[in-house]
CSV table of C-alpha atoms in Angstrom, one decimal:
chain,number,residue,atom,x,y,z
Y,94,UNK,CA,-12.0,-16.7,9.1
Y,95,UNK,CA,-15.5,-14.9,9.3
Y,96,UNK,CA,-18.1,-14.1,6.6
Y,97,UNK,CA,-17.7,-10.0,6.4
Y,98,UNK,CA,-19.1,-8.7,3.3
Y,99,UNK,CA,-18.9,-5.0,4.0
Y,100,UNK,CA,-18.9,-1.7,1.1
Y,101,UNK,CA,-15.5,-1.0,0.4
Y,102,UNK,CA,-16.1,2.7,-0.3
Y,103,UNK,CA,-16.9,5.2,2.3
Y,104,UNK,CA,-20.1,5.9,0.0
Y,105,UNK,CA,-22.9,3.5,-0.8
Y,106,UNK,CA,-26.8,4.2,-2.3
Y,107,UNK,CA,-29.5,2.2,-1.9
Y,108,UNK,CA,-31.0,1.0,-5.5
Y,109,UNK,CA,-33.5,-1.6,-7.1
Y,110,UNK,CA,-33.4,-4.1,-9.9
Y,111,UNK,CA,-35.1,-6.2,-11.6
Y,112,UNK,CA,-35.3,-9.9,-12.0
Y,113,UNK,CA,-32.1,-10.3,-14.2
Y,114,UNK,CA,-29.5,-8.1,-11.7
Y,115,UNK,CA,-30.4,-5.0,-14.3
Y,116,UNK,CA,-30.5,-1.8,-11.8
Y,117,UNK,CA,-33.9,0.2,-12.5
Y,118,UNK,CA,-32.9,3.8,-13.2
Y,119,UNK,CA,-31.6,5.1,-10.4
Y,120,UNK,CA,-34.0,7.0,-8.4
Y,121,UNK,CA,-32.8,10.4,-5.8
Y,122,UNK,CA,-31.7,8.6,-2.9
Y,123,UNK,CA,-29.1,9.5,-0.3
Y,124,UNK,CA,-25.9,9.1,-0.7
Y,125,UNK,CA,-25.3,6.9,2.9
Y,126,UNK,CA,-29.0,7.0,3.8
Y,127,UNK,CA,-28.7,10.7,4.2
Y,128,UNK,CA,-24.9,10.2,6.4
Y,129,UNK,CA,-23.2,11.7,3.8
Y,130,UNK,CA,-20.4,12.4,6.0
Y,131,UNK,CA,-20.2,8.7,7.6
Y,132,UNK,CA,-18.1,5.9,6.2
Y,133,UNK,CA,-20.4,3.4,4.8
Y,134,UNK,CA,-19.4,0.7,6.5
Y,135,UNK,CA,-20.3,2.0,9.9
Y,136,UNK,CA,-23.9,2.6,8.9
Y,137,UNK,CA,-26.2,0.4,11.1
Y,138,UNK,CA,-28.0,-0.8,8.1
Y,139,UNK,CA,-24.9,-3.3,7.0
Y,140,UNK,CA,-24.8,-4.8,10.8
Y,141,UNK,CA,-27.6,-6.7,9.7
Y,142,UNK,CA,-27.1,-10.4,9.0
Y,143,UNK,CA,-27.7,-11.3,4.9
Y,144,UNK,CA,-25.2,-9.1,3.0
Y,145,UNK,CA,-23.1,-10.5,0.2
Y,146,UNK,CA,-21.5,-9.5,-2.4
Y,147,UNK,CA,-23.3,-8.5,-5.7
Y,148,UNK,CA,-22.2,-6.2,-9.3
Y,149,UNK,CA,-25.6,-5.1,-11.0
Y,150,UNK,CA,-26.0,-4.8,-15.1
Y,151,UNK,CA,-26.2,-0.8,-15.2
Y,152,UNK,CA,-30.0,1.0,-16.0
Y,153,UNK,CA,-29.0,1.8,-19.1
Y,154,UNK,CA,-26.2,-0.1,-21.9
Y,155,UNK,CA,-25.2,-3.2,-22.9
Y,156,UNK,CA,-21.6,-3.3,-21.6
Y,157,UNK,CA,-20.2,-6.0,-20.0
Y,158,UNK,CA,-19.2,-4.4,-16.7
Y,159,UNK,CA,-21.2,-4.3,-13.7
Y,160,UNK,CA,-22.3,-1.8,-10.7
Y,161,UNK,CA,-19.9,-2.9,-7.3
Y,162,UNK,CA,-22.9,-3.6,-5.3
Y,163,UNK,CA,-24.2,-5.6,-1.8
Y,164,UNK,CA,-27.4,-7.5,-1.8
Y,165,UNK,CA,-29.3,-8.5,1.5
Y,166,UNK,CA,-30.4,-12.4,1.0
Y,167,UNK,CA,-33.1,-11.7,4.3
Y,168,UNK,CA,-34.3,-8.4,3.2
Y,169,UNK,CA,-33.5,-7.8,-0.4
Y,170,UNK,CA,-32.5,-4.4,0.1
Y,171,UNK,CA,-29.7,-3.7,-2.7
Y,172,UNK,CA,-27.0,-1.1,-2.4
Y,173,UNK,CA,-24.2,-0.1,-5.0
Y,174,UNK,CA,-21.0,1.6,-4.1
Y,175,UNK,CA,-19.9,5.3,-5.7
Y,176,UNK,CA,-16.7,6.6,-5.9
Y,177,UNK,CA,-15.4,10.0,-4.9
Y,178,UNK,CA,-17.0,11.6,-7.4
Y,179,UNK,CA,-20.4,10.0,-6.4
Y,180,UNK,CA,-21.0,7.7,-9.4
Y,181,UNK,CA,-20.9,3.6,-9.6
Y,182,UNK,CA,-17.7,1.9,-9.2
Y,183,UNK,CA,-18.1,-0.5,-12.4
Y,184,UNK,CA,-15.6,-3.5,-12.3
Y,185,UNK,CA,-16.0,-7.0,-14.3
Y,186,UNK,CA,-18.0,-9.9,-13.0
Y,187,UNK,CA,-14.8,-11.8,-12.4
Y,188,UNK,CA,-13.4,-9.5,-10.5
Y,189,UNK,CA,-16.8,-9.4,-7.9
Y,190,UNK,CA,-16.8,-12.7,-7.5
Y,191,UNK,CA,-13.3,-12.5,-6.9
Y,192,UNK,CA,-14.4,-10.1,-4.1
Y,193,UNK,CA,-16.8,-12.1,-2.8
Y,194,UNK,CA,-14.4,-14.9,-2.5
Y,195,UNK,CA,-11.2,-12.3,-0.5
Y,196,UNK,CA,-14.6,-11.5,2.1
Y,197,UNK,CA,-15.4,-15.1,2.5
Y,198,UNK,CA,-11.9,-15.8,3.6
Y,199,UNK,CA,-11.5,-12.0,5.7
Y,200,UNK,CA,-9.1,-10.5,7.4
Y,201,UNK,CA,-6.5,-13.3,5.8
Y,202,UNK,CA,-7.4,-13.7,2.5
Y,203,UNK,CA,-5.0,-15.3,0.2
Y,204,UNK,CA,-4.0,-14.3,-3.5
Y,205,UNK,CA,-3.5,-15.9,-6.1
Y,206,UNK,CA,-1.2,-15.0,-9.0
Y,207,UNK,CA,-4.3,-15.5,-11.4
Y,208,UNK,CA,-5.7,-12.6,-7.9
Y,209,UNK,CA,-3.9,-10.3,-8.3
Y,210,UNK,CA,-3.4,-10.3,-12.3
Y,211,UNK,CA,-7.6,-9.6,-12.2
Y,212,UNK,CA,-7.3,-6.7,-9.4
Y,213,UNK,CA,-4.4,-4.9,-11.6
Y,214,UNK,CA,-7.8,-4.8,-14.4
Y,215,UNK,CA,-9.7,-3.3,-12.4
Y,216,UNK,CA,-10.2,0.6,-11.6
Y,217,UNK,CA,-7.7,2.1,-9.0
Y,218,UNK,CA,-10.2,3.2,-6.7
Y,219,UNK,CA,-11.4,-0.6,-5.9
Y,220,UNK,CA,-8.0,-1.9,-5.4
Y,221,UNK,CA,-7.6,1.3,-2.8
Y,222,UNK,CA,-10.5,0.7,-1.1
Y,223,UNK,CA,-10.0,-3.2,-1.2
Y,224,UNK,CA,-6.2,-2.3,0.8
Y,225,UNK,CA,-7.6,0.4,2.9
Y,226,UNK,CA,-10.2,-2.0,3.9
Y,227,UNK,CA,-7.1,-4.9,4.9
Y,228,UNK,CA,-4.9,-2.3,6.1
Y,229,UNK,CA,-7.7,-1.2,8.8
Y,230,UNK,CA,-8.5,-4.8,9.5
Y,231,UNK,CA,-6.3,-7.5,9.0
Y,232,UNK,CA,-2.6,-7.7,8.5
Y,233,UNK,CA,-1.7,-7.4,4.5
Y,234,UNK,CA,2.0,-8.7,3.3
Y,235,UNK,CA,3.6,-5.6,1.9
Y,236,UNK,CA,3.7,-6.8,-1.9
Y,237,UNK,CA,-0.1,-6.4,-2.0
Y,238,UNK,CA,0.1,-2.7,-2.4
Y,239,UNK,CA,2.3,-3.5,-5.1
Y,240,UNK,CA,-1.5,-3.8,-6.8
Y,241,UNK,CA,-1.8,0.0,-6.7
Y,242,UNK,CA,-1.2,2.1,-10.1
Y,243,UNK,CA,2.7,2.6,-8.7
Y,244,UNK,CA,3.8,3.4,-12.7
Y,245,UNK,CA,2.6,6.8,-12.4
Y,246,UNK,CA,4.6,7.6,-9.1
Y,247,UNK,CA,7.1,6.2,-11.5
Y,248,UNK,CA,6.5,9.0,-13.9
Y,249,UNK,CA,6.1,11.6,-11.4
Y,250,UNK,CA,9.8,10.9,-10.3
Y,251,UNK,CA,11.2,10.9,-13.6
Y,252,UNK,CA,9.6,14.2,-14.4
Y,253,UNK,CA,10.7,15.6,-11.1
Y,254,UNK,CA,14.0,14.5,-11.6
Y,255,UNK,CA,14.7,15.9,-15.0
Y,256,UNK,CA,12.5,19.4,-14.0
Y,257,UNK,CA,15.8,19.6,-11.1
Y,258,UNK,CA,18.2,18.9,-13.2
Y,259,UNK,CA,17.5,21.2,-16.0
Y,260,UNK,CA,15.8,24.3,-14.1
Y,261,UNK,CA,13.2,23.4,-17.1
Y,262,UNK,CA,9.8,22.6,-14.9
Y,263,UNK,CA,7.8,19.4,-16.2
Y,264,UNK,CA,4.1,19.4,-15.1
Y,265,UNK,CA,3.9,15.8,-13.4
Y,266,UNK,CA,0.5,14.3,-12.6
Y,267,UNK,CA,-1.8,14.6,-9.9
Y,268,UNK,CA,-1.2,11.4,-7.5
Y,269,UNK,CA,-4.8,11.8,-6.0
Y,270,UNK,CA,-5.1,9.9,-2.9
Y,271,UNK,CA,-4.7,6.1,-4.5
Y,272,UNK,CA,-1.1,5.7,-2.2
Y,273,UNK,CA,-1.9,7.0,1.1
Y,274,UNK,CA,-3.0,3.5,1.7
Y,275,UNK,CA,0.7,2.4,1.2
Y,276,UNK,CA,2.9,5.3,2.2
Y,277,UNK,CA,1.2,8.1,4.2
Y,278,UNK,CA,2.2,11.8,2.7
Y,279,UNK,CA,3.8,10.3,0.0
Y,280,UNK,CA,1.7,11.8,-3.0
Y,281,UNK,CA,1.1,14.8,-1.0
Y,282,UNK,CA,4.6,15.8,-1.0
Y,283,UNK,CA,5.7,14.6,-4.3
Y,284,UNK,CA,2.7,17.0,-5.2
Y,285,UNK,CA,3.7,19.7,-2.9
Y,286,UNK,CA,7.5,19.4,-5.0
Y,287,UNK,CA,6.0,19.7,-8.1
Y,288,UNK,CA,5.0,23.7,-6.9
Y,289,UNK,CA,8.1,24.4,-5.0
Y,290,UNK,CA,10.1,23.5,-8.8
Y,291,UNK,CA,7.8,25.3,-10.9
Y,292,UNK,CA,7.4,28.3,-8.8
Y,293,UNK,CA,11.4,28.4,-7.7
Y,294,UNK,CA,10.5,28.4,-3.9
Y,295,UNK,CA,13.1,27.6,-2.3
Y,296,UNK,CA,11.4,27.4,1.4
Y,297,UNK,CA,8.5,25.4,0.3
Y,298,UNK,CA,11.0,23.0,-1.7
Y,299,UNK,CA,12.7,22.3,1.8
Y,300,UNK,CA,9.5,21.9,3.4
Y,301,UNK,CA,8.2,19.1,0.8
Y,302,UNK,CA,11.6,17.4,0.7
Y,303,UNK,CA,12.1,17.3,4.0
Y,304,UNK,CA,8.0,16.0,4.4
Y,305,UNK,CA,8.7,13.6,1.8
Y,306,UNK,CA,12.0,12.3,4.0
Y,307,UNK,CA,9.6,11.5,7.1
Y,308,UNK,CA,7.2,10.2,4.9
Y,309,UNK,CA,9.9,7.6,4.0
Y,310,UNK,CA,11.2,7.1,7.3
Y,311,UNK,CA,8.2,6.6,9.0
Y,312,UNK,CA,6.2,4.3,6.2
Y,313,UNK,CA,7.0,0.8,4.8
Y,314,UNK,CA,9.3,1.2,2.4
Y,315,UNK,CA,8.6,-2.9,1.3
Y,316,UNK,CA,5.2,-1.5,-0.1
Y,317,UNK,CA,6.9,0.1,-2.6
Y,318,UNK,CA,7.3,-1.8,-5.4
Y,319,UNK,CA,11.4,-2.6,-6.3
Y,320,UNK,CA,11.6,-0.9,-9.7
Y,321,UNK,CA,10.9,2.4,-7.9
Y,322,UNK,CA,13.8,2.1,-5.6
Y,323,UNK,CA,16.4,3.4,-8.3
Y,324,UNK,CA,14.3,6.8,-9.8
Y,325,UNK,CA,13.0,7.4,-5.8
Y,326,UNK,CA,16.8,7.6,-4.3
Y,327,UNK,CA,17.7,9.7,-7.4
Y,328,UNK,CA,15.3,12.1,-6.8
Y,329,UNK,CA,16.3,12.2,-2.5
Y,330,UNK,CA,20.1,12.3,-4.2
Y,331,UNK,CA,19.0,15.3,-5.9
Y,332,UNK,CA,16.9,16.9,-2.9
Y,333,UNK,CA,20.4,15.5,-0.7
Y,334,UNK,CA,22.4,18.0,-3.1
Y,335,UNK,CA,20.3,21.1,-2.3
Y,336,UNK,CA,19.7,20.2,1.8
Y,337,UNK,CA,22.6,18.5,3.2
Y,338,UNK,CA,20.9,18.5,6.4
Y,339,UNK,CA,18.8,15.9,4.4
Y,340,UNK,CA,21.9,13.3,4.2
Y,341,UNK,CA,21.1,11.2,7.8
Y,342,UNK,CA,17.3,10.6,6.8
Y,343,UNK,CA,18.3,9.0,3.1
Y,344,UNK,CA,21.4,7.2,4.6
Y,345,UNK,CA,18.5,5.3,6.6
Y,346,UNK,CA,16.1,5.2,3.7
Y,347,UNK,CA,18.8,3.8,1.3
Y,348,UNK,CA,20.2,0.7,3.9
Y,349,UNK,CA,16.1,-0.4,3.6
Y,350,UNK,CA,16.0,0.2,-0.2
Y,351,UNK,CA,19.7,-0.1,-1.8
Y,352,UNK,CA,20.2,0.9,-4.6
Y,353,UNK,CA,20.4,-2.0,-6.8
Y,354,UNK,CA,24.5,-2.8,-7.7
Y,355,UNK,CA,25.2,1.1,-6.3
Y,356,UNK,CA,27.8,2.2,-4.9
Y,357,UNK,CA,26.0,3.3,-1.3
Y,358,UNK,CA,24.6,-0.3,-1.5
Y,359,UNK,CA,26.0,-0.7,2.1
Y,360,UNK,CA,25.1,2.5,3.6
Y,361,UNK,CA,25.0,2.8,7.4
Y,362,UNK,CA,21.6,3.0,9.3
Y,363,UNK,CA,21.3,6.4,10.8
Y,364,UNK,CA,21.1,4.9,14.1
Y,365,UNK,CA,23.8,4.8,17.1
Y,366,UNK,CA,24.6,2.4,19.4
Y,367,UNK,CA,25.4,3.7,22.7
Y,368,UNK,CA,25.9,1.0,25.4
Y,369,UNK,CA,29.1,0.7,27.4
Y,370,UNK,CA,31.1,-2.6,26.9
Y,371,UNK,CA,30.2,-4.2,30.0
Y,372,UNK,CA,34.4,-5.0,30.5
Y,373,UNK,CA,33.7,-1.4,31.5
Y,374,UNK,CA,32.4,-1.9,35.0
Y,375,UNK,CA,34.7,-5.0,35.7
Y,376,UNK,CA,38.4,-3.2,35.8
Y,377,UNK,CA,40.2,-1.7,37.7
Y,378,UNK,CA,39.8,2.7,38.1
Y,379,UNK,CA,43.0,3.5,36.1
Y,380,UNK,CA,41.7,0.3,33.1
Y,381,UNK,CA,38.8,2.0,32.4
Y,382,UNK,CA,37.3,3.8,29.1
Y,383,UNK,CA,36.2,7.2,30.2
Y,384,UNK,CA,34.0,7.3,27.3
Y,385,UNK,CA,32.5,5.3,24.6
Y,386,UNK,CA,31.7,7.5,21.1
Y,387,UNK,CA,29.7,7.1,17.9
Y,388,UNK,CA,29.8,9.1,15.3
Y,389,UNK,CA,27.2,9.3,12.0
Y,390,UNK,CA,28.2,11.6,9.2
Y,391,UNK,CA,27.1,12.0,5.9
Y,392,UNK,CA,28.1,15.3,3.9
Y,393,UNK,CA,28.9,18.6,6.2
Y,394,UNK,CA,26.6,17.7,9.3
Y,395,UNK,CA,27.9,15.4,11.5
Y,396,UNK,CA,26.2,13.8,14.6
Y,397,UNK,CA,28.5,12.5,18.1
Y,398,UNK,CA,26.7,10.5,20.4
Y,399,UNK,CA,29.0,9.7,23.7
Y,400,UNK,CA,28.0,7.6,26.9
Y,401,UNK,CA,30.9,8.5,29.8
Y,402,UNK,CA,31.7,5.9,32.4
Y,403,UNK,CA,29.5,8.0,34.8
Y,404,UNK,CA,26.8,6.9,32.6
Y,405,UNK,CA,25.7,10.3,31.6
Y,406,UNK,CA,25.2,10.4,27.6
Y,407,UNK,CA,25.9,13.6,25.4
Y,408,UNK,CA,24.4,14.3,22.1
Y,409,UNK,CA,25.6,16.7,19.5
Y,410,UNK,CA,25.4,17.6,15.8
Y,411,UNK,CA,27.7,20.1,13.9
Y,412,UNK,CA,27.7,22.0,10.8
Y,413,UNK,CA,30.6,24.0,9.5
Y,414,UNK,CA,29.9,27.1,8.2
Y,415,UNK,CA,33.7,28.1,6.4
Y,416,UNK,CA,35.0,25.2,4.9
Y,417,UNK,CA,33.5,25.4,1.4
Y,418,UNK,CA,31.7,22.2,2.1
Y,419,UNK,CA,29.3,23.5,1.7
Y,420,UNK,CA,29.5,27.3,0.6
Y,421,UNK,CA,29.2,30.0,3.0
Y,422,UNK,CA,26.2,31.6,0.8
Y,423,UNK,CA,24.6,28.0,0.4
Y,424,UNK,CA,24.6,27.0,4.3
Y,425,UNK,CA,23.3,31.0,4.6
Y,426,UNK,CA,20.3,30.6,2.0
Y,427,UNK,CA,19.7,26.9,3.2
Y,428,UNK,CA,19.5,28.3,7.0
Y,429,UNK,CA,17.3,30.9,5.7
Y,430,UNK,CA,14.5,28.6,4.3
Y,431,UNK,CA,14.3,26.8,7.9
Y,432,UNK,CA,14.2,29.6,9.8
Y,433,UNK,CA,15.8,28.1,12.6
Y,434,UNK,CA,16.8,24.3,12.3
Y,435,UNK,CA,15.8,21.2,15.0
Y,436,UNK,CA,17.0,18.1,14.8
Y,437,UNK,CA,14.5,15.5,16.4
Y,438,UNK,CA,17.0,12.4,17.8
Y,439,UNK,CA,15.2,9.6,19.0
Y,440,UNK,CA,16.5,7.5,21.9
Y,441,UNK,CA,15.0,3.3,21.5
Y,442,UNK,CA,15.2,1.1,23.9
Y,443,UNK,CA,13.3,-2.4,24.5
Y,444,UNK,CA,10.4,-0.5,26.2
Y,445,UNK,CA,10.1,2.7,24.1
Y,446,UNK,CA,10.8,5.7,22.0
Y,447,UNK,CA,11.9,9.1,23.4
Y,448,UNK,CA,12.4,12.0,21.2
Y,449,UNK,CA,14.4,15.4,22.3
Y,450,UNK,CA,15.0,17.9,19.6
Y,451,UNK,CA,17.5,19.8,19.5
Y,452,UNK,CA,18.4,23.4,17.8
Y,453,UNK,CA,21.2,24.6,15.9
Y,454,UNK,CA,22.5,27.9,16.8
Y,455,UNK,CA,25.3,29.6,15.3
Y,456,UNK,CA,28.4,29.4,17.0
Y,457,UNK,CA,32.0,30.9,16.0
Y,458,UNK,CA,32.2,28.1,12.7
Y,459,UNK,CA,29.7,25.7,12.8
Y,460,UNK,CA,26.1,25.6,13.0
Y,461,UNK,CA,25.6,23.2,15.9
Y,462,UNK,CA,24.3,22.2,19.6
Y,463,UNK,CA,24.3,19.9,21.6
Y,464,UNK,CA,22.7,18.0,25.2
Y,465,UNK,CA,23.6,16.1,27.5
Y,466,UNK,CA,21.8,13.6,30.2
Y,467,UNK,CA,21.6,10.7,32.1
Y,468,UNK,CA,22.1,7.3,29.8
Y,469,UNK,CA,19.1,5.0,30.2
Y,470,UNK,CA,19.8,1.8,32.5
Y,471,UNK,CA,19.2,0.2,29.6
Y,472,UNK,CA,21.1,-1.0,25.8
Y,473,UNK,CA,19.7,1.3,23.6
Y,474,UNK,CA,20.0,3.6,20.5
Y,475,UNK,CA,20.2,6.9,19.3
Y,476,UNK,CA,17.8,7.2,15.6
Y,477,UNK,CA,18.7,10.7,13.6
Y,478,UNK,CA,17.2,8.8,10.8
Y,479,UNK,CA,14.2,11.8,10.8
Y,480,UNK,CA,14.7,15.1,9.3
Y,481,UNK,CA,15.0,18.2,10.9
Y,482,UNK,CA,12.0,20.8,11.0
Y,483,UNK,CA,12.3,24.1,10.6
Y,484,UNK,CA,10.3,27.5,11.8
Y,485,UNK,CA,7.4,26.7,9.5
Y,486,UNK,CA,6.9,23.3,11.1
Y,487,UNK,CA,7.6,24.6,14.5
Y,488,UNK,CA,4.6,27.4,13.7
Y,489,UNK,CA,2.0,24.4,13.1
Y,490,UNK,CA,2.4,23.5,16.8
Y,491,UNK,CA,0.2,25.1,19.7
Y,492,UNK,CA,2.5,27.2,22.0
Y,493,UNK,CA,2.0,24.7,25.1
Y,494,UNK,CA,3.7,21.6,22.2
Y,495,UNK,CA,6.3,24.1,21.6
Y,496,UNK,CA,7.0,24.7,25.2
Y,497,UNK,CA,7.0,21.3,26.2
Y,498,UNK,CA,9.7,20.4,22.7
Y,499,UNK,CA,11.8,23.5,24.4
Y,500,UNK,CA,11.8,22.0,27.8
Y,501,UNK,CA,13.7,23.1,30.9
Y,502,UNK,CA,16.9,21.9,30.9
Y,503,UNK,CA,19.0,25.5,31.1
Y,504,UNK,CA,21.8,25.1,28.6
Y,505,UNK,CA,19.6,23.5,25.8
Y,506,UNK,CA,17.4,27.0,26.7
Y,507,UNK,CA,20.3,29.1,26.0
Y,508,UNK,CA,20.6,27.2,22.3
Y,509,UNK,CA,16.9,27.7,21.6
Y,510,UNK,CA,17.1,31.5,22.4
Y,511,UNK,CA,20.2,31.6,20.1
Y,512,UNK,CA,18.5,29.5,17.1
Y,513,UNK,CA,15.6,31.9,16.9
Y,514,UNK,CA,17.6,35.3,17.5
Y,515,UNK,CA,17.4,35.5,13.1
Y,516,UNK,CA,14.2,35.2,13.8
Y,517,UNK,CA,11.6,38.3,13.8
Y,518,UNK,CA,11.2,39.9,17.2
Y,519,UNK,CA,7.2,38.6,17.0
Y,520,UNK,CA,7.8,35.7,15.0
Y,521,UNK,CA,5.1,33.1,17.0
Y,522,UNK,CA,7.9,30.6,18.0
Y,523,UNK,CA,11.1,33.4,19.1
Y,524,UNK,CA,7.8,34.7,21.7
Y,525,UNK,CA,7.3,30.8,23.3
Y,526,UNK,CA,11.4,30.4,23.0
Y,527,UNK,CA,12.1,33.7,25.3
Y,528,UNK,CA,8.3,33.8,27.2
Y,529,UNK,CA,10.3,30.4,29.4
Y,530,UNK,CA,12.5,30.9,32.5
Y,531,UNK,CA,15.9,32.6,32.3
Y,532,UNK,CA,18.4,30.2,31.2
Y,533,UNK,CA,22.8,30.2,32.0
Y,534,UNK,CA,24.9,28.1,29.6
Y,535,UNK,CA,24.3,26.7,26.4
Y,536,UNK,CA,26.8,25.1,23.6
């Protein structure tokens, strides 16, 4: 362990203090010694030895809290840490001592129950900055992120759920940046959902709901306190009712974050194992199994993966259009909000993950698509837990990235062409798709 007394905040400012540890009136000193866009931890100043955690009394006022600071015992230089508004971060003196002890054991500090209680009483900014630095420089336990002010997320989940249930918008609180250190994108997507509900914007609601699922699928759900699992699952189910294409993502999330005592506690993971049974390769030809098929479905969407005895893999997805589940009108509005529906299909092996993008195009009574490829030579899984993307997400990609997603397989390109046919002829996504080489076939 190495003593690492460095700024927690991105911003610091140099100050002076009297012999009692009280700051003199703040001079007009530049933030970060003039490098306002830099991370304070990267300043050359803090590469020198001798820095120790300090707490300085404010220049005016007789409160008990002190400004979170760093002092160099060799040079006498002092800096205080600032919040995002440029104000000193004020904490209890006991919190200063605790932070100093944690930094003495950096980057693997051990927090007692009393330490956690003390940290919960510090400003949210301090907790966020501490966890962010631990996340970057150490390996903090997931439950340390429970120190964040999750009660604000809990209220937001309740308000959004009630808004969706009643159709009456309830304004939610601004969650700020505090939760990005735990689940990147969570707070932003919840805020986007709030705007979509307020403006009754179906297209924005679709994007926000998919973005929320994506943030949760890629995040460490153990960083979210268990008491939020029920309200979060409740919100996800209401979003699924409006977009059944999110069902497989929500299946995966509920398996990782089960409803306590709910009907889907044992919900299956949104992954498909497509390894052929070893017995297939040691039998007589007339005894061999010709293929092994796995299906995963939730709601109307069905994803199928088939491995043949010839070591070919076929993956398809189908959404019925006329069986009343959902109604044709609902499917029409849903697909309109997507513009084009594209499913990310992840092929996971012991050596890495490859993502293939499967567009869904109208074909008789279904919206569907499929592709074939040589099956990996080792055991692998097909993971469909990531939510689909639409034309709006595709617009954020460069033409080169989009062309790479489309690929060169003629059958798959044919599906892409049919999938984008409903977009305007000058839509950038359609332009890129139709600019490719001629193709034939396609499901």
